[in-house]
Amino acid sequence: MDQVPQSSNQSDSNKWLVRILLIIGIGIPVLIELFTFSGLVSSHFFGEAPSATNDRRSETSAKENIPLVKQGDTLFSDTDYPLLVDTLRLEIYPDQWRFIMELKPLWKPNRERSEGVKLTFQNLVTQQQSLEENRVLVWTDNTLDEAEITWILPTGQRPQNAKVTYRSTRQDSLTGTLDIKRHFEFGHVPARYKQ
Amino acid sequence: MTFIDNYPKSAKIAKANFLVAFIALAIGGLFGLIQALHRTGWARNIISSAEYYTMLTGHGVLLALVFTTFFIAGLFVWGVTRSLDREPENMAFSWSWFWIMLIGTLMATVAILGGFVEGSSIRAAVLYTFYPPMQAHPLFYIGAALLIIGSWMAGADWFRSYLAWRKEHPDERIPLQTYMTLFTMLMWYVCTVGVALEVVVLLIPWSLGWVNQIDPLLPRTLFWYFGHAVVYFWLLPAYFVWYSILPKLSGGRLFSDSMARIVFIIFLILSTPVGYHHQYADPGITVGFKFYAMATTLLLLLPSLLTLFTVVASMEHGAKQRGGKGYFAWLGKLPWGEPAFAGCALAGIMFAAGGFSGIINAAMNINILVHNTIWVPGHFHLTVGTAVALTFMAISYWLVPQLTGRKLKNKTLALIQPYLWFLGMTLMSNAMHRGGLAGIPRRTAEPNYSQFDFEAVFGTISEIKWQIAIGGILLTVSLVFFLWVIFNSWFRGERADKPVDDFIPAALSGPEHAPKILDNIKLWVLLAIALVLIAYSVPLAEMVMDGLFSPGAPTIPV
Amino acid sequence: MHIHRFERFWIGVSLVAIAIFIATVVIGFSVYDLRVIGAEKTVDPQNLQETKFADPGVRKAEPGSEVDYEVYVMSRQFMFNPGTAEPITVPTDAKIRFHITSPDVLHGFEVVGTNLNTMVIPGQVATFTTRFDTPKTYGLLCNEYCGAAHHVMEGRLKVVSKSQFNEKQLVQ
Amino acid sequence: MDSNDKKAENESNSETSPSDEKIRELSLEEFNPHGTLALTLLYFVLLLVLWFFMYFVEFAGHGPSILS
């Protein structure tokens, strides 16, 4: 086959390309593997000494002390009208996920001092979106009734946090109404499959 | 004159197979990128976390089952035709297996993609292992069955060619490429019995609602009867390329023809009885059978280590013929500027690394350390995702010109592509292995938990995440380069009489040195069946004895 | 058959390597007592109310048993019971045997950062014995795809020192 | 773009046939794969070192494990 004569420039540039490709394409991978192995070895044989590795280890065990809302917690325990999180669960249906929260007053309110409490969930934030739906729970009478809120989430979405306003109205009108705005972070919400 | 001029009918069917393979590769690759970005938290808004599993199913099925099967069919059509010097005996039959495979693929793909349509009842987010009692739409199982039946017919087609050739050449040795094809397909017949029984006897009746409960362990065991041998069904065609084409691309000749035959025999015999090594962590399978599977799995290292020697020696032969010298200096004389060679060689290097993590997976008790962690996908992205896929891509640069009669275009891109793949895969799989040691699970949309954190053995988890994401991006860029080069060459390449040098020189030590017994197909098949019976007859009988569908779990649709 | 002498040598080296790998596993198995799960017993996944899984949790082992505590865990879409709502609590320095099963689909049971890792298969009971030396709280996760919310299936395993372990919490 | 492709193709003509560059023919008797033996032995050593590290340090060195 006839060959078109080539200028030396072209084959030079090709040689350079190959050289660069070999250095980047094989050199970097070899370095990565060497770093990995030396990292593994040194963390095992020299990792016990007080070092950065050690600090990291102690900080990353199971999360225990992060104040996340979970089932059994009491919300607004610093007020006259604390609320118990009776249920917190994610129900998984084929076409939607439902986040269900059941709240229950911990004790009967002192009728003389308080007329009741109104809880407004202004929004619920999931990983991908914020559901801007007001959900209101009111306890006015002298009962320990449980109240439930359900959010319908798109499939795959988990609740992350919510903005809540707590308003209790007092009769003695000394303080009038008490407004508290809080931000709840949800930790792990147990999930259940439903059909 | 090149392949398309000599064998136009074979070229046409090989091209049809390649076309399906590359389309599956494109879609599956895109899914892979989205998963990498979703998992690592780089982009959680492309799909929802529930759709992640639909996408993961698509990624696994389209790449591990569809891309591989169609590419292998095209490759074997090419190899059998050229090494026997005859086109298929009956083109109608050849096209019928192609169409059956394609229809099966389309059915399964529709079932999977249905998961992206809101409210659709056609769903198949069961991943490519489709473990019951999670149930996909019947289309998925029927499609999978058709794909397998089509592949059986393809194998029959090649046996037909071989028998017709044998009549005319009663005393000749089986040409090496045909030999490797036949042995790969024999292994495929032995192992697909398991998955065919699983799908046809258990899953299709169950998905159609004829039975309403299923024993999860029996189909799982039948799946893994097939599920590791399928890995060798992907790998052996890569070996086919390394043994029969790579020596030529290096400028040398195959070092030993007999060694290639021995290697394929060992794979035929040992590939199937190893399946339990995917079930080391399963309750319900006795430790004795797990141990037997471990011994056979580790023995399977032997043919790969032999391949390592023979193939590297063939490359060294090429380098030395080109003036290479010394113990290591000859490596520099290899044609690293040739895309087809560079891709195969890089794939081989990565396979050596994947071999190591494979040993860890295979060794019964240490497997528990990494079982179902992201280490495992890290491992098979080295073996299937690189050793096999990169070899297939690289050899396409050499095969597609022969099949189309057109020269390769965009050669610079084609050269950068395998190096980019190698770099991207190193980043991704290195991080996956490290993540696996930290206990991060595989097959999960969001490896972020609220009750605990993972601790990396060294470094940080966020570093592992960005490494996976960047690796995934580089792999996608590399894949786009590949598809662009192939598309351009296939449809716009310059026509030429001889678009590549397609001459394959004879082996240094040829079949004349190989004992005749190596070609005794019946003997090796019987041995393979005997070893399978030892491994599987007792446990399967135990699982079947208490009822085919019990202990039965209720059906859970996905 | 023609086999180059270097290649013969390499075949020998390869066989040695394989022998070393198998020997290591055998030594690990017998000397270091690093075991894997075997076949224990089957259960009817649709009738678990008749088994101890109906009342899952940590129990004191029967007298004469080779272990000190038995832990029954029910893994289901998408929680461990116990484990998810409240941690599985076990003491240090005791032989503890886990029994895990599932009434619905396949699950995984992985104690993060340890070598405790098993499949959970409906109809089969995964049984293994272990021992904890130091108090620590471990994460627990499902590592086999079990449905659309697979990634939320998690829990905790709390190891407390033997002296602080409250036997009153045990399931009777 | 086109002219670049032309250049690349011209090069490919010269390079897709490495046999053209062959400067000598090595027969089976003359060829001893020293380099291959060196590389494979290096790989063998690497495998064993990594194996022992993974097994005894990373796995057996970290409890708790499944005991029986």
mmCIF file with all atom_site columns, C-alpha atoms in Angstrom, chain B residues 138-260:
data_model
loop_
_atom_site.group_PDB
_atom_site.id
_atom_site.type_symbol
_atom_site.label_atom_id
_atom_site.label_alt_id
_atom_site.label_comp_id
_atom_site.label_asym_id
_atom_site.label_entity_id
_atom_site.label_seq_id
_atom_site.pdbx_PDB_ins_code
_atom_site.Cartn_x
_atom_site.Cartn_y
_atom_site.Cartn_z
_atom_site.occupancy
_atom_site.B_iso_or_equiv
_atom_site.pdbx_formal_charge
_atom_site.auth_seq_id
_atom_site.auth_comp_id
_atom_site.auth_asym_id
_atom_site.auth_atom_id
_atom_site.pdbx_PDB_model_num
ATOM 1   C CA . PRO B 1 138 ? -44.080 -10.962 33.496 1.00 0.00 ? 138 PRO B CA 1
ATOM 2   C CA . LEU B 1 139 ? -42.688 -9.150  30.423 1.00 0.00 ? 139 LEU B CA 1
ATOM 3   C CA . PHE B 1 140 ? -39.363 -8.897  32.213 1.00 0.00 ? 140 PHE B CA 1
ATOM 4   C CA . TYR B 1 141 ? -39.016 -12.627 32.842 1.00 0.00 ? 141 TYR B CA 1
ATOM 5   C CA . ILE B 1 142 ? -40.335 -13.646 29.428 1.00 0.00 ? 142 ILE B CA 1
ATOM 6   C CA . GLY B 1 143 ? -37.954 -11.186 27.790 1.00 0.00 ? 143 GLY B CA 1
ATOM 7   C CA . ALA B 1 144 ? -35.021 -12.554 29.756 1.00 0.00 ? 144 ALA B CA 1
ATOM 8   C CA . ALA B 1 145 ? -35.974 -16.101 28.764 1.00 0.00 ? 145 ALA B CA 1
ATOM 9   C CA . LEU B 1 146 ? -36.125 -15.142 25.087 1.00 0.00 ? 146 LEU B CA 1
ATOM 10  C CA . LEU B 1 147 ? -32.697 -13.508 25.272 1.00 0.00 ? 147 LEU B CA 1
ATOM 11  C CA . ILE B 1 148 ? -31.266 -16.748 26.636 1.00 0.00 ? 148 ILE B CA 1
ATOM 12  C CA . ILE B 1 149 ? -33.097 -18.962 24.154 1.00 0.00 ? 149 ILE B CA 1
ATOM 13  C CA . GLY B 1 150 ? -31.832 -16.778 21.311 1.00 0.00 ? 150 GLY B CA 1
ATOM 14  C CA . SER B 1 151 ? -28.268 -17.137 22.594 1.00 0.00 ? 151 SER B CA 1
ATOM 15  C CA . TRP B 1 152 ? -28.680 -20.925 22.676 1.00 0.00 ? 152 TRP B CA 1
ATOM 16  C CA . MET B 1 153 ? -29.739 -20.857 19.043 1.00 0.00 ? 153 MET B CA 1
ATOM 17  C CA . ALA B 1 154 ? -26.738 -18.695 18.196 1.00 0.00 ? 154 ALA B CA 1
ATOM 18  C CA . GLY B 1 155 ? -24.499 -21.328 19.781 1.00 0.00 ? 155 GLY B CA 1
ATOM 19  C CA . ALA B 1 156 ? -26.277 -24.025 17.769 1.00 0.00 ? 156 ALA B CA 1
ATOM 20  C CA . ASP B 1 157 ? -25.574 -21.997 14.648 1.00 0.00 ? 157 ASP B CA 1
ATOM 21  C CA . TRP B 1 158 ? -21.833 -22.042 15.349 1.00 0.00 ? 158 TRP B CA 1
ATOM 22  C CA . PHE B 1 159 ? -21.896 -25.778 16.096 1.00 0.00 ? 159 PHE B CA 1
ATOM 23  C CA . ARG B 1 160 ? -23.649 -26.275 12.784 1.00 0.00 ? 160 ARG B CA 1
ATOM 24  C CA . SER B 1 161 ? -20.902 -24.401 10.983 1.00 0.00 ? 161 SER B CA 1
ATOM 25  C CA . TYR B 1 162 ? -18.322 -26.456 12.826 1.00 0.00 ? 162 TYR B CA 1
ATOM 26  C CA . LEU B 1 163 ? -19.971 -29.806 11.946 1.00 0.00 ? 163 LEU B CA 1
ATOM 27  C CA . ALA B 1 164 ? -20.289 -28.801 8.287  1.00 0.00 ? 164 ALA B CA 1
ATOM 28  C CA . TRP B 1 165 ? -16.620 -27.797 8.278  1.00 0.00 ? 165 TRP B CA 1
ATOM 29  C CA . ARG B 1 166 ? -15.679 -31.050 10.022 1.00 0.00 ? 166 ARG B CA 1
ATOM 30  C CA . LYS B 1 167 ? -17.260 -33.073 7.207  1.00 0.00 ? 167 LYS B CA 1
ATOM 31  C CA . GLU B 1 168 ? -14.982 -31.386 4.719  1.00 0.00 ? 168 GLU B CA 1
ATOM 32  C CA . HIS B 1 169 ? -11.885 -31.440 6.951  1.00 0.00 ? 169 HIS B CA 1
ATOM 33  C CA . PRO B 1 170 ? -12.065 -34.741 8.866  1.00 0.00 ? 170 PRO B CA 1
ATOM 34  C CA . ASP B 1 171 ? -8.480  -34.727 10.094 1.00 0.00 ? 171 ASP B CA 1
ATOM 35  C CA . GLU B 1 172 ? -7.737  -31.093 10.808 1.00 0.00 ? 172 GLU B CA 1
ATOM 36  C CA . ARG B 1 173 ? -7.481  -29.552 14.255 1.00 0.00 ? 173 ARG B CA 1
ATOM 37  C CA . ILE B 1 174 ? -10.299 -27.221 15.234 1.00 0.00 ? 174 ILE B CA 1
ATOM 38  C CA . PRO B 1 175 ? -9.087  -23.706 14.406 1.00 0.00 ? 175 PRO B CA 1
ATOM 39  C CA . LEU B 1 176 ? -8.365  -21.852 17.640 1.00 0.00 ? 176 LEU B CA 1
ATOM 40  C CA . GLN B 1 177 ? -11.028 -19.130 17.282 1.00 0.00 ? 177 GLN B CA 1
ATOM 41  C CA . THR B 1 178 ? -13.734 -21.691 16.584 1.00 0.00 ? 178 THR B CA 1
ATOM 42  C CA . TYR B 1 179 ? -12.411 -23.827 19.435 1.00 0.00 ? 179 TYR B CA 1
ATOM 43  C CA . MET B 1 180 ? -12.699 -20.932 21.875 1.00 0.00 ? 180 MET B CA 1
ATOM 44  C CA . THR B 1 181 ? -16.186 -20.089 20.603 1.00 0.00 ? 181 THR B CA 1
ATOM 45  C CA . LEU B 1 182 ? -17.426 -23.668 20.975 1.00 0.00 ? 182 LEU B CA 1
ATOM 46  C CA . PHE B 1 183 ? -16.020 -24.075 24.478 1.00 0.00 ? 183 PHE B CA 1
ATOM 47  C CA . THR B 1 184 ? -17.444 -20.756 25.617 1.00 0.00 ? 184 THR B CA 1
ATOM 48  C CA . MET B 1 185 ? -20.851 -21.792 24.311 1.00 0.00 ? 185 MET B CA 1
ATOM 49  C CA . LEU B 1 186 ? -20.616 -25.250 25.910 1.00 0.00 ? 186 LEU B CA 1
ATOM 50  C CA . MET B 1 187 ? -19.980 -23.579 29.227 1.00 0.00 ? 187 MET B CA 1
ATOM 51  C CA . TRP B 1 188 ? -22.909 -21.286 28.489 1.00 0.00 ? 188 TRP B CA 1
ATOM 52  C CA . TYR B 1 189 ? -25.193 -24.270 27.860 1.00 0.00 ? 189 TYR B CA 1
ATOM 53  C CA . VAL B 1 190 ? -24.143 -25.933 31.119 1.00 0.00 ? 190 VAL B CA 1
ATOM 54  C CA . CYS B 1 191 ? -24.691 -22.819 33.221 1.00 0.00 ? 191 CYS B CA 1
ATOM 55  C CA . THR B 1 192 ? -27.816 -21.365 31.625 1.00 0.00 ? 192 THR B CA 1
ATOM 56  C CA . VAL B 1 193 ? -29.714 -24.535 32.509 1.00 0.00 ? 193 VAL B CA 1
ATOM 57  C CA . GLY B 1 194 ? -29.939 -23.073 36.028 1.00 0.00 ? 194 GLY B CA 1
ATOM 58  C CA . VAL B 1 195 ? -31.362 -19.692 35.108 1.00 0.00 ? 195 VAL B CA 1
ATOM 59  C CA . ALA B 1 196 ? -33.641 -21.184 32.464 1.00 0.00 ? 196 ALA B CA 1
ATOM 60  C CA . LEU B 1 197 ? -35.151 -23.538 35.041 1.00 0.00 ? 197 LEU B CA 1
ATOM 61  C CA . GLU B 1 198 ? -35.470 -20.666 37.466 1.00 0.00 ? 198 GLU B CA 1
ATOM 62  C CA . VAL B 1 199 ? -37.228 -18.374 35.027 1.00 0.00 ? 199 VAL B CA 1
ATOM 63  C CA . VAL B 1 200 ? -39.361 -20.851 33.115 1.00 0.00 ? 200 VAL B CA 1
ATOM 64  C CA . VAL B 1 201 ? -40.377 -23.273 35.866 1.00 0.00 ? 201 VAL B CA 1
ATOM 65  C CA . LEU B 1 202 ? -40.555 -20.926 38.856 1.00 0.00 ? 202 LEU B CA 1
ATOM 66  C CA . LEU B 1 203 ? -40.697 -17.251 37.973 1.00 0.00 ? 203 LEU B CA 1
ATOM 67  C CA . ILE B 1 204 ? -42.892 -17.061 34.878 1.00 0.00 ? 204 ILE B CA 1
ATOM 68  C CA . PRO B 1 205 ? -45.761 -19.129 36.382 1.00 0.00 ? 205 PRO B CA 1
ATOM 69  C CA . TRP B 1 206 ? -45.431 -17.118 39.589 1.00 0.00 ? 206 TRP B CA 1
ATOM 70  C CA . SER B 1 207 ? -45.375 -13.727 37.864 1.00 0.00 ? 207 SER B CA 1
ATOM 71  C CA . LEU B 1 208 ? -48.446 -14.689 35.841 1.00 0.00 ? 208 LEU B CA 1
ATOM 72  C CA . GLY B 1 209 ? -50.200 -15.418 39.123 1.00 0.00 ? 209 GLY B CA 1
ATOM 73  C CA . TRP B 1 210 ? -50.565 -19.190 38.634 1.00 0.00 ? 210 TRP B CA 1
ATOM 74  C CA . VAL B 1 211 ? -48.920 -19.742 42.000 1.00 0.00 ? 211 VAL B CA 1
ATOM 75  C CA . ASN B 1 212 ? -49.037 -17.192 44.754 1.00 0.00 ? 212 ASN B CA 1
ATOM 76  C CA . GLN B 1 213 ? -46.033 -17.973 46.876 1.00 0.00 ? 213 GLN B CA 1
ATOM 77  C CA . ILE B 1 214 ? -42.381 -18.743 46.226 1.00 0.00 ? 214 ILE B CA 1
ATOM 78  C CA . ASP B 1 215 ? -39.410 -20.194 48.084 1.00 0.00 ? 215 ASP B CA 1
ATOM 79  C CA . PRO B 1 216 ? -36.798 -17.427 47.924 1.00 0.00 ? 216 PRO B CA 1
ATOM 80  C CA . LEU B 1 217 ? -33.761 -19.666 48.397 1.00 0.00 ? 217 LEU B CA 1
ATOM 81  C CA . LEU B 1 218 ? -34.329 -22.085 45.510 1.00 0.00 ? 218 LEU B CA 1
ATOM 82  C CA . PRO B 1 219 ? -34.496 -19.493 42.714 1.00 0.00 ? 219 PRO B CA 1
ATOM 83  C CA . ARG B 1 220 ? -31.608 -17.621 44.318 1.00 0.00 ? 220 ARG B CA 1
ATOM 84  C CA . THR B 1 221 ? -29.506 -20.763 44.267 1.00 0.00 ? 221 THR B CA 1
ATOM 85  C CA . LEU B 1 222 ? -30.491 -21.504 40.666 1.00 0.00 ? 222 LEU B CA 1
ATOM 86  C CA . PHE B 1 223 ? -29.601 -17.921 39.787 1.00 0.00 ? 223 PHE B CA 1
ATOM 87  C CA . TRP B 1 224 ? -26.117 -18.280 41.234 1.00 0.00 ? 224 TRP B CA 1
ATOM 88  C CA . TYR B 1 225 ? -25.693 -21.635 39.541 1.00 0.00 ? 225 TYR B CA 1
ATOM 89  C CA . PHE B 1 226 ? -25.717 -19.432 36.449 1.00 0.00 ? 226 PHE B CA 1
ATOM 90  C CA . GLY B 1 227 ? -24.600 -16.167 37.967 1.00 0.00 ? 227 GLY B CA 1
ATOM 91  C CA . HIS B 1 228 ? -20.898 -16.730 38.240 1.00 0.00 ? 228 HIS B CA 1
ATOM 92  C CA . ALA B 1 229 ? -20.467 -18.745 35.081 1.00 0.00 ? 229 ALA B CA 1
ATOM 93  C CA . VAL B 1 230 ? -22.104 -15.843 33.274 1.00 0.00 ? 230 VAL B CA 1
ATOM 94  C CA . VAL B 1 231 ? -19.086 -13.814 34.366 1.00 0.00 ? 231 VAL B CA 1
ATOM 95  C CA . TYR B 1 232 ? -16.889 -16.208 32.426 1.00 0.00 ? 232 TYR B CA 1
ATOM 96  C CA . PHE B 1 233 ? -19.300 -15.983 29.511 1.00 0.00 ? 233 PHE B CA 1
ATOM 97  C CA . TRP B 1 234 ? -18.344 -12.301 29.420 1.00 0.00 ? 234 TRP B CA 1
ATOM 98  C CA . LEU B 1 235 ? -14.696 -12.877 30.164 1.00 0.00 ? 235 LEU B CA 1
ATOM 99  C CA . LEU B 1 236 ? -13.918 -15.719 27.744 1.00 0.00 ? 236 LEU B CA 1
ATOM 100 C CA . PRO B 1 237 ? -14.676 -13.610 24.666 1.00 0.00 ? 237 PRO B CA 1
ATOM 101 C CA . ALA B 1 238 ? -12.198 -11.073 26.060 1.00 0.00 ? 238 ALA B CA 1
ATOM 102 C CA . TYR B 1 239 ? -9.715  -13.956 26.376 1.00 0.00 ? 239 TYR B CA 1
ATOM 103 C CA . PHE B 1 240 ? -10.628 -14.880 22.800 1.00 0.00 ? 240 PHE B CA 1
ATOM 104 C CA . VAL B 1 241 ? -9.477  -11.412 21.785 1.00 0.00 ? 241 VAL B CA 1
ATOM 105 C CA . TRP B 1 242 ? -6.347  -11.523 23.953 1.00 0.00 ? 242 TRP B CA 1
ATOM 106 C CA . TYR B 1 243 ? -5.290  -14.935 22.661 1.00 0.00 ? 243 TYR B CA 1
ATOM 107 C CA . SER B 1 244 ? -6.149  -14.615 19.010 1.00 0.00 ? 244 SER B CA 1
ATOM 108 C CA . ILE B 1 245 ? -5.864  -10.904 18.157 1.00 0.00 ? 245 ILE B CA 1
ATOM 109 C CA . LEU B 1 246 ? -3.777  -9.116  20.772 1.00 0.00 ? 246 LEU B CA 1
ATOM 110 C CA . PRO B 1 247 ? -0.506  -10.948 19.875 1.00 0.00 ? 247 PRO B CA 1
ATOM 111 C CA . LYS B 1 248 ? -0.904  -9.731  16.317 1.00 0.00 ? 248 LYS B CA 1
ATOM 112 C CA . LEU B 1 249 ? -1.649  -6.172  17.454 1.00 0.00 ? 249 LEU B CA 1
ATOM 113 C CA . SER B 1 250 ? 1.566   -6.261  19.499 1.00 0.00 ? 250 SER B CA 1
ATOM 114 C CA . GLY B 1 251 ? 3.500   -7.256  16.400 1.00 0.00 ? 251 GLY B CA 1
ATOM 115 C CA . GLY B 1 252 ? 4.084   -10.851 17.527 1.00 0.00 ? 252 GLY B CA 1
ATOM 116 C CA . ARG B 1 253 ? 2.493   -14.278 17.492 1.00 0.00 ? 253 ARG B CA 1
ATOM 117 C CA . LEU B 1 254 ? 0.540   -16.282 20.038 1.00 0.00 ? 254 LEU B CA 1
ATOM 118 C CA . PHE B 1 255 ? 3.053   -17.940 22.352 1.00 0.00 ? 255 PHE B CA 1
ATOM 119 C CA . SER B 1 256 ? 1.225   -21.227 22.843 1.00 0.00 ? 256 SER B CA 1
ATOM 120 C CA . ASP B 1 257 ? -1.880  -22.519 21.108 1.00 0.00 ? 257 ASP B CA 1
ATOM 121 C CA . SER B 1 258 ? -2.162  -25.546 23.402 1.00 0.00 ? 258 SER B CA 1
ATOM 122 C CA . MET B 1 259 ? -2.191  -23.333 26.494 1.00 0.00 ? 259 MET B CA 1
ATOM 123 C CA . ALA B 1 260 ? -5.147  -21.412 25.091 1.00 0.00 ? 260 ALA B CA 1
#
